[in-house]
Amino acid sequence: VQVTNIGLDVFTDRDEIVVWTTNLATGTPLSGVEVSLVGTGTSLTTGADGLASAELSTARTEVVIAASGTDVAMLASPYDSFGRESTDDVVLFHVFDDRAVYRPGETVNVKGWARRLTISTGAQIALIGDSADLAYRAYDSQGNEIASGADPVSSLGGFDFAFDIPAQANLGFAYIDLSLEGVAGIGGPRGGSHS
C-alpha cells in the first residue's frame, strides 16, 4: 500500500527510459523529484515539466522510486523489468481451431499463419520465407503431452495440422506450444501458443 502525492509514470522504448512525475491532486508536473532506478545505480532529477530520462543500458530495473522531501512513490514494472529489449526479429502467430471445446477421442483441427516482425529493420510484418517447419506439442490440463508433430509452413506462412485427443486425456484447459524452425535471421522468440 502506498500513500503518496506523487503520480509516477514510466515509459520505455529501445533506447531510453522516461519518468514523469505529477501531483496526484492537481495533475501538474512536479520538478526536482529525485528518481532512482533500483539496482542500476542510476539517479535522475525531474525538470520543470516533471520529466527525467536516461539512456537504457543493458542493466534492467524492476522498480522505479521517486522521492520529493518525505513523500515517496514506487512503481514496479508490470512486466519482468524496465530495460532495453532485444532488437532481434521475432515470429508472430495467428492461430485458430475449429471449435475451441473438445472431448477426449475427438479431432482438433488447427490452422494459422506465422509472420516475421522485423524489429531490426523498421518493425514491419513480413513473410517468413521458404523452408520453415512448424513443430507443435499439445498438452492436457495437467501438462501431460497428448500430441506432437511437425509440418512445413507454406510460402505465405500458413500452416494446418490436426491431432486426435487421446481417450485418457484429462479434462479442462489444454494448450498447444508452437515453434518455428529453419528460419534464418530470427534471433528473438520463434514460438507461440494456442489454448
PDB file of C-alpha atoms in Angstrom:
ATOM      1  CA  VAL A   1       0.000   0.000   0.000  1.00  0.00           C
ATOM      2  CA  GLN A   2       1.322   3.444  -0.904  1.00  0.00           C
ATOM      3  CA  VAL A   3       0.243   6.806   0.483  1.00  0.00           C
ATOM      4  CA  THR A   4       1.734   9.487  -1.737  1.00  0.00           C
ATOM      5  CA  ASN A   5       1.031  12.731  -3.553  1.00  0.00           C
ATOM      6  CA  ILE A   6       3.399  11.807  -6.402  1.00  0.00           C
ATOM      7  CA  GLY A   7       1.950  10.451  -9.625  1.00  0.00           C
ATOM      8  CA  LEU A   8       4.693   8.315 -11.197  1.00  0.00           C
ATOM      9  CA  ASP A   9       4.686   7.027 -14.775  1.00  0.00           C
ATOM     10  CA  VAL A  10       7.486   5.234 -16.613  1.00  0.00           C
ATOM     11  CA  PHE A  11       7.800   4.859 -20.394  1.00  0.00           C
ATOM     12  CA  THR A  12      10.489   2.909 -22.212  1.00  0.00           C
ATOM     13  CA  ASP A  13      11.467   2.267 -25.791  1.00  0.00           C
ATOM     14  CA  ARG A  14      14.520   0.527 -27.198  1.00  0.00           C
ATOM     15  CA  ASP A  15      16.870   3.376 -26.318  1.00  0.00           C
ATOM     16  CA  GLU A  16      15.523   5.419 -23.442  1.00  0.00           C
ATOM     17  CA  ILE A  17      13.609   5.340 -20.173  1.00  0.00           C
ATOM     18  CA  VAL A  18      11.418   8.374 -19.414  1.00  0.00           C
ATOM     19  CA  VAL A  19       9.988   9.058 -15.975  1.00  0.00           C
ATOM     20  CA  TRP A  20       7.123  11.529 -15.499  1.00  0.00           C
ATOM     21  CA  THR A  21       6.093  12.840 -12.107  1.00  0.00           C
ATOM     22  CA  THR A  22       2.911  14.801 -11.412  1.00  0.00           C
ATOM     23  CA  ASN A  23       0.926  15.980  -8.408  1.00  0.00           C
ATOM     24  CA  LEU A  24      -1.859  13.446  -7.904  1.00  0.00           C
ATOM     25  CA  ALA A  25      -4.276  16.076  -6.587  1.00  0.00           C
ATOM     26  CA  THR A  26      -3.862  18.633  -9.397  1.00  0.00           C
ATOM     27  CA  GLY A  27      -2.135  16.797 -12.239  1.00  0.00           C
ATOM     28  CA  THR A  28       0.565  19.468 -12.503  1.00  0.00           C
ATOM     29  CA  PRO A  29       4.135  18.357 -13.249  1.00  0.00           C
ATOM     30  CA  LEU A  30       6.486  18.019 -10.268  1.00  0.00           C
ATOM     31  CA  SER A  31      10.017  19.355 -10.673  1.00  0.00           C
ATOM     32  CA  GLY A  32      13.018  18.451  -8.535  1.00  0.00           C
ATOM     33  CA  VAL A  33      11.814  14.939  -7.776  1.00  0.00           C
ATOM     34  CA  GLU A  34      14.706  12.526  -7.168  1.00  0.00           C
ATOM     35  CA  VAL A  35      14.214   9.336  -9.181  1.00  0.00           C
ATOM     36  CA  SER A  36      16.119   6.084  -8.607  1.00  0.00           C
ATOM     37  CA  LEU A  37      16.247   3.130 -10.987  1.00  0.00           C
ATOM     38  CA  VAL A  38      16.704   0.443  -8.338  1.00  0.00           C
ATOM     39  CA  GLY A  39      19.675  -1.864  -8.856  1.00  0.00           C
ATOM     40  CA  THR A  40      21.260   0.124 -11.696  1.00  0.00           C
ATOM     41  CA  GLY A  41      22.963   2.914  -9.751  1.00  0.00           C
ATOM     42  CA  THR A  42      21.148   5.476 -11.921  1.00  0.00           C
ATOM     43  CA  SER A  43      19.625   8.546 -10.266  1.00  0.00           C
ATOM     44  CA  LEU A  44      17.701  11.274 -12.081  1.00  0.00           C
ATOM     45  CA  THR A  45      16.053  14.576 -11.184  1.00  0.00           C
ATOM     46  CA  THR A  46      12.878  15.747 -12.895  1.00  0.00           C
ATOM     47  CA  GLY A  47      12.798  19.092 -14.698  1.00  0.00           C
ATOM     48  CA  ALA A  48      10.104  21.782 -14.707  1.00  0.00           C
ATOM     49  CA  ASP A  49       7.967  19.595 -16.981  1.00  0.00           C
ATOM     50  CA  GLY A  50       8.105  16.713 -14.485  1.00  0.00           C
ATOM     51  CA  LEU A  51      10.213  14.631 -16.864  1.00  0.00           C
ATOM     52  CA  ALA A  52      13.537  12.871 -16.407  1.00  0.00           C
ATOM     53  CA  SER A  53      15.151  10.490 -18.867  1.00  0.00           C
ATOM     54  CA  ALA A  54      18.177   8.276 -19.233  1.00  0.00           C
ATOM     55  CA  GLU A  55      19.644   6.111 -21.934  1.00  0.00           C
ATOM     56  CA  LEU A  56      18.869   2.478 -21.332  1.00  0.00           C
ATOM     57  CA  SER A  57      21.853   0.275 -20.721  1.00  0.00           C
ATOM     58  CA  THR A  58      21.969  -3.464 -20.520  1.00  0.00           C
ATOM     59  CA  ALA A  59      21.117  -3.076 -16.825  1.00  0.00           C
ATOM     60  CA  ARG A  60      17.485  -3.682 -16.013  1.00  0.00           C
ATOM     61  CA  THR A  61      15.384  -2.477 -13.106  1.00  0.00           C
ATOM     62  CA  GLU A  62      12.193  -3.898 -11.718  1.00  0.00           C
ATOM     63  CA  VAL A  63      11.377  -0.854  -9.583  1.00  0.00           C
ATOM     64  CA  VAL A  64      11.490   2.929 -10.010  1.00  0.00           C
ATOM     65  CA  ILE A  65      11.348   5.103  -6.881  1.00  0.00           C
ATOM     66  CA  ALA A  66      10.519   8.824  -6.885  1.00  0.00           C
ATOM     67  CA  ALA A  67      11.089  10.968  -3.780  1.00  0.00           C
ATOM     68  CA  SER A  68      10.326  14.593  -3.004  1.00  0.00           C
ATOM     69  CA  GLY A  69      11.110  15.517   0.598  1.00  0.00           C
ATOM     70  CA  THR A  70       9.417  12.893   2.771  1.00  0.00           C
ATOM     71  CA  ASP A  71       6.977  11.881   0.028  1.00  0.00           C
ATOM     72  CA  VAL A  72       7.929   8.691  -1.837  1.00  0.00           C
ATOM     73  CA  ALA A  73       6.270   6.789  -4.685  1.00  0.00           C
ATOM     74  CA  MET A  74       7.290   3.410  -6.048  1.00  0.00           C
ATOM     75  CA  LEU A  75       6.409   1.824  -9.383  1.00  0.00           C
ATOM     76  CA  ALA A  76       7.136  -1.816 -10.152  1.00  0.00           C
ATOM     77  CA  SER A  77       7.341  -2.958 -13.758  1.00  0.00           C
ATOM     78  CA  PRO A  78       4.139  -4.665 -14.923  1.00  0.00           C
ATOM     79  CA  TYR A  79       6.398  -6.958 -16.965  1.00  0.00           C
ATOM     80  CA  ASP A  80       9.642  -8.577 -15.896  1.00  0.00           C
ATOM     81  CA  SER A  81      11.528  -5.294 -15.718  1.00  0.00           C
ATOM     82  CA  PHE A  82      12.136  -1.891 -17.244  1.00  0.00           C
ATOM     83  CA  GLY A  83      15.117  -2.123 -19.572  1.00  0.00           C
ATOM     84  CA  ARG A  84      16.436  -2.378 -23.089  1.00  0.00           C
ATOM     85  CA  GLU A  85      14.709  -5.030 -25.126  1.00  0.00           C
ATOM     86  CA  SER A  86      16.246  -7.139 -27.844  1.00  0.00           C
ATOM     87  CA  THR A  87      16.184  -5.780 -31.384  1.00  0.00           C
ATOM     88  CA  ASP A  88      16.205  -9.248 -32.896  1.00  0.00           C
ATOM     89  CA  ASP A  89      13.441 -10.186 -35.321  1.00  0.00           C
ATOM     90  CA  VAL A  90      10.697 -12.338 -33.803  1.00  0.00           C
ATOM     91  CA  VAL A  91       7.993 -14.663 -35.079  1.00  0.00           C
ATOM     92  CA  LEU A  92       4.325 -13.825 -34.515  1.00  0.00           C
ATOM     93  CA  PHE A  93       1.487 -16.334 -34.802  1.00  0.00           C
ATOM     94  CA  HIS A  94      -2.222 -16.019 -35.561  1.00  0.00           C
ATOM     95  CA  VAL A  95      -3.786 -19.360 -34.637  1.00  0.00           C
ATOM     96  CA  PHE A  96      -7.335 -20.692 -34.512  1.00  0.00           C
ATOM     97  CA  ASP A  97      -9.079 -24.044 -34.251  1.00  0.00           C
ATOM     98  CA  ASP A  98     -12.432 -25.283 -35.479  1.00  0.00           C
ATOM     99  CA  ARG A  99     -14.420 -25.377 -32.197  1.00  0.00           C
ATOM    100  CA  ALA A 100     -12.364 -24.436 -29.117  1.00  0.00           C
ATOM    101  CA  VAL A 101     -14.135 -27.088 -26.979  1.00  0.00           C
ATOM    102  CA  TYR A 102     -13.295 -30.771 -27.421  1.00  0.00           C
ATOM    103  CA  ARG A 103     -13.788 -34.117 -25.714  1.00  0.00           C
ATOM    104  CA  PRO A 104     -11.292 -36.953 -25.418  1.00  0.00           C
ATOM    105  CA  GLY A 105     -11.374 -39.016 -28.602  1.00  0.00           C
ATOM    106  CA  GLU A 106     -12.224 -36.042 -30.861  1.00  0.00           C
ATOM    107  CA  THR A 107     -10.011 -34.490 -33.530  1.00  0.00           C
ATOM    108  CA  VAL A 108      -8.614 -30.979 -33.144  1.00  0.00           C
ATOM    109  CA  ASN A 109      -8.035 -29.054 -36.383  1.00  0.00           C
ATOM    110  CA  VAL A 110      -5.627 -26.125 -36.089  1.00  0.00           C
ATOM    111  CA  LYS A 111      -4.812 -23.515 -38.721  1.00  0.00           C
ATOM    112  CA  GLY A 112      -2.891 -20.279 -38.702  1.00  0.00           C
ATOM    113  CA  TRP A 113      -0.201 -18.045 -40.085  1.00  0.00           C
ATOM    114  CA  ALA A 114       3.285 -17.164 -38.973  1.00  0.00           C
ATOM    115  CA  ARG A 115       4.899 -13.816 -39.746  1.00  0.00           C
ATOM    116  CA  ARG A 116       8.238 -12.190 -39.071  1.00  0.00           C
ATOM    117  CA  LEU A 117       8.260  -8.926 -37.110  1.00  0.00           C
ATOM    118  CA  THR A 118      11.351  -7.152 -38.429  1.00  0.00           C
ATOM    119  CA  ILE A 119      12.290  -5.224 -35.298  1.00  0.00           C
ATOM    120  CA  SER A 120      15.870  -4.857 -36.543  1.00  0.00           C
ATOM    121  CA  THR A 121      14.820  -3.000 -39.708  1.00  0.00           C
ATOM    122  CA  GLY A 122      11.765  -0.812 -39.243  1.00  0.00           C
ATOM    123  CA  ALA A 123       9.339  -3.015 -37.271  1.00  0.00           C
ATOM    124  CA  GLN A 124       7.394  -4.277 -40.270  1.00  0.00           C
ATOM    125  CA  ILE A 125       5.418  -7.500 -40.645  1.00  0.00           C
ATOM    126  CA  ALA A 126       6.961  -9.726 -43.321  1.00  0.00           C
ATOM    127  CA  LEU A 127       6.605 -13.233 -44.716  1.00  0.00           C
ATOM    128  CA  ILE A 128       8.647 -15.946 -43.056  1.00  0.00           C
ATOM    129  CA  GLY A 129      10.234 -17.231 -46.246  1.00  0.00           C
ATOM    130  CA  ASP A 130      10.690 -20.703 -47.621  1.00  0.00           C
ATOM    131  CA  SER A 131      11.789 -23.903 -45.879  1.00  0.00           C
ATOM    132  CA  ALA A 132      10.263 -23.241 -42.453  1.00  0.00           C
ATOM    133  CA  ASP A 133       8.759 -26.035 -40.386  1.00  0.00           C
ATOM    134  CA  LEU A 134       6.212 -25.679 -37.610  1.00  0.00           C
ATOM    135  CA  ALA A 135       6.679 -28.043 -34.667  1.00  0.00           C
ATOM    136  CA  TYR A 136       3.827 -28.427 -32.184  1.00  0.00           C
ATOM    137  CA  ARG A 137       3.235 -30.137 -28.868  1.00  0.00           C
ATOM    138  CA  ALA A 138      -0.233 -30.347 -27.310  1.00  0.00           C
ATOM    139  CA  TYR A 139      -0.770 -30.717 -23.555  1.00  0.00           C
ATOM    140  CA  ASP A 140      -3.818 -31.557 -21.462  1.00  0.00           C
ATOM    141  CA  SER A 141      -4.909 -29.615 -18.360  1.00  0.00           C
ATOM    142  CA  GLN A 142      -2.356 -31.433 -16.177  1.00  0.00           C
ATOM    143  CA  GLY A 143       0.578 -30.715 -18.511  1.00  0.00           C
ATOM    144  CA  ASN A 144       0.708 -34.217 -19.990  1.00  0.00           C
ATOM    145  CA  GLU A 145       1.742 -34.270 -23.650  1.00  0.00           C
ATOM    146  CA  ILE A 146      -1.152 -35.597 -25.750  1.00  0.00           C
ATOM    147  CA  ALA A 147       0.128 -34.941 -29.286  1.00  0.00           C
ATOM    148  CA  SER A 148       3.146 -33.652 -31.193  1.00  0.00           C
ATOM    149  CA  GLY A 149       4.303 -33.276 -34.755  1.00  0.00           C
ATOM    150  CA  ALA A 150       5.875 -31.062 -37.381  1.00  0.00           C
ATOM    151  CA  ASP A 151       4.569 -29.732 -40.674  1.00  0.00           C
ATOM    152  CA  PRO A 152       6.050 -27.474 -43.334  1.00  0.00           C
ATOM    153  CA  VAL A 153       4.854 -23.870 -43.435  1.00  0.00           C
ATOM    154  CA  SER A 154       3.597 -22.590 -46.808  1.00  0.00           C
ATOM    155  CA  SER A 155       5.393 -19.817 -48.691  1.00  0.00           C
ATOM    156  CA  LEU A 156       2.725 -17.440 -47.320  1.00  0.00           C
ATOM    157  CA  GLY A 157       3.386 -18.561 -43.742  1.00  0.00           C
ATOM    158  CA  GLY A 158       0.277 -20.730 -43.454  1.00  0.00           C
ATOM    159  CA  PHE A 159       0.048 -23.967 -41.518  1.00  0.00           C
ATOM    160  CA  ASP A 160      -2.641 -26.570 -40.945  1.00  0.00           C
ATOM    161  CA  PHE A 161      -2.467 -29.640 -38.715  1.00  0.00           C
ATOM    162  CA  ALA A 162      -4.787 -31.976 -36.843  1.00  0.00           C
ATOM    163  CA  PHE A 163      -4.468 -34.427 -33.976  1.00  0.00           C
ATOM    164  CA  ASP A 164      -6.740 -36.760 -32.032  1.00  0.00           C
ATOM    165  CA  ILE A 165      -7.202 -36.205 -28.314  1.00  0.00           C
ATOM    166  CA  PRO A 166      -6.444 -39.475 -26.501  1.00  0.00           C
ATOM    167  CA  ALA A 167      -9.340 -41.093 -24.628  1.00  0.00           C
ATOM    168  CA  GLN A 168      -7.399 -40.847 -21.335  1.00  0.00           C
ATOM    169  CA  ALA A 169      -6.654 -37.091 -21.622  1.00  0.00           C
ATOM    170  CA  ASN A 170      -7.519 -35.018 -18.547  1.00  0.00           C
ATOM    171  CA  LEU A 171     -10.484 -32.682 -18.900  1.00  0.00           C
ATOM    172  CA  GLY A 172     -10.017 -28.926 -18.543  1.00  0.00           C
ATOM    173  CA  PHE A 173      -7.905 -26.176 -20.045  1.00  0.00           C
ATOM    174  CA  ALA A 174      -5.456 -27.510 -22.673  1.00  0.00           C
ATOM    175  CA  TYR A 175      -2.847 -25.781 -24.819  1.00  0.00           C
ATOM    176  CA  ILE A 176      -0.555 -26.200 -27.811  1.00  0.00           C
ATOM    177  CA  ASP A 177       3.045 -24.936 -27.904  1.00  0.00           C
ATOM    178  CA  LEU A 178       4.217 -23.845 -31.369  1.00  0.00           C
ATOM    179  CA  SER A 179       7.786 -23.425 -32.565  1.00  0.00           C
ATOM    180  CA  LEU A 180       9.104 -22.346 -35.963  1.00  0.00           C
ATOM    181  CA  GLU A 181      12.335 -23.933 -37.162  1.00  0.00           C
ATOM    182  CA  GLY A 182      14.513 -23.360 -40.221  1.00  0.00           C
ATOM    183  CA  VAL A 183      14.050 -19.587 -40.429  1.00  0.00           C
ATOM    184  CA  ALA A 184      17.201 -17.547 -40.972  1.00  0.00           C
ATOM    185  CA  GLY A 185      17.746 -14.246 -39.185  1.00  0.00           C
ATOM    186  CA  ILE A 186      15.408 -14.782 -36.232  1.00  0.00           C
ATOM    187  CA  GLY A 187      17.300 -14.112 -33.023  1.00  0.00           C
ATOM    188  CA  GLY A 188      14.265 -13.469 -30.824  1.00  0.00           C
ATOM    189  CA  PRO A 189      11.364 -15.726 -29.874  1.00  0.00           C
ATOM    190  CA  ARG A 190      10.166 -18.105 -32.575  1.00  0.00           C
ATOM    191  CA  GLY A 191       7.470 -19.779 -30.558  1.00  0.00           C
ATOM    192  CA  GLY A 192       3.915 -19.204 -29.505  1.00  0.00           C
ATOM    193  CA  SER A 193       0.949 -21.000 -28.012  1.00  0.00           C
ATOM    194  CA  HIS A 194      -2.739 -21.605 -28.527  1.00  0.00           C
ATOM    195  CA  SER A 195      -5.267 -22.671 -25.898  1.00  0.00           C
TER     196      SER A 195
END
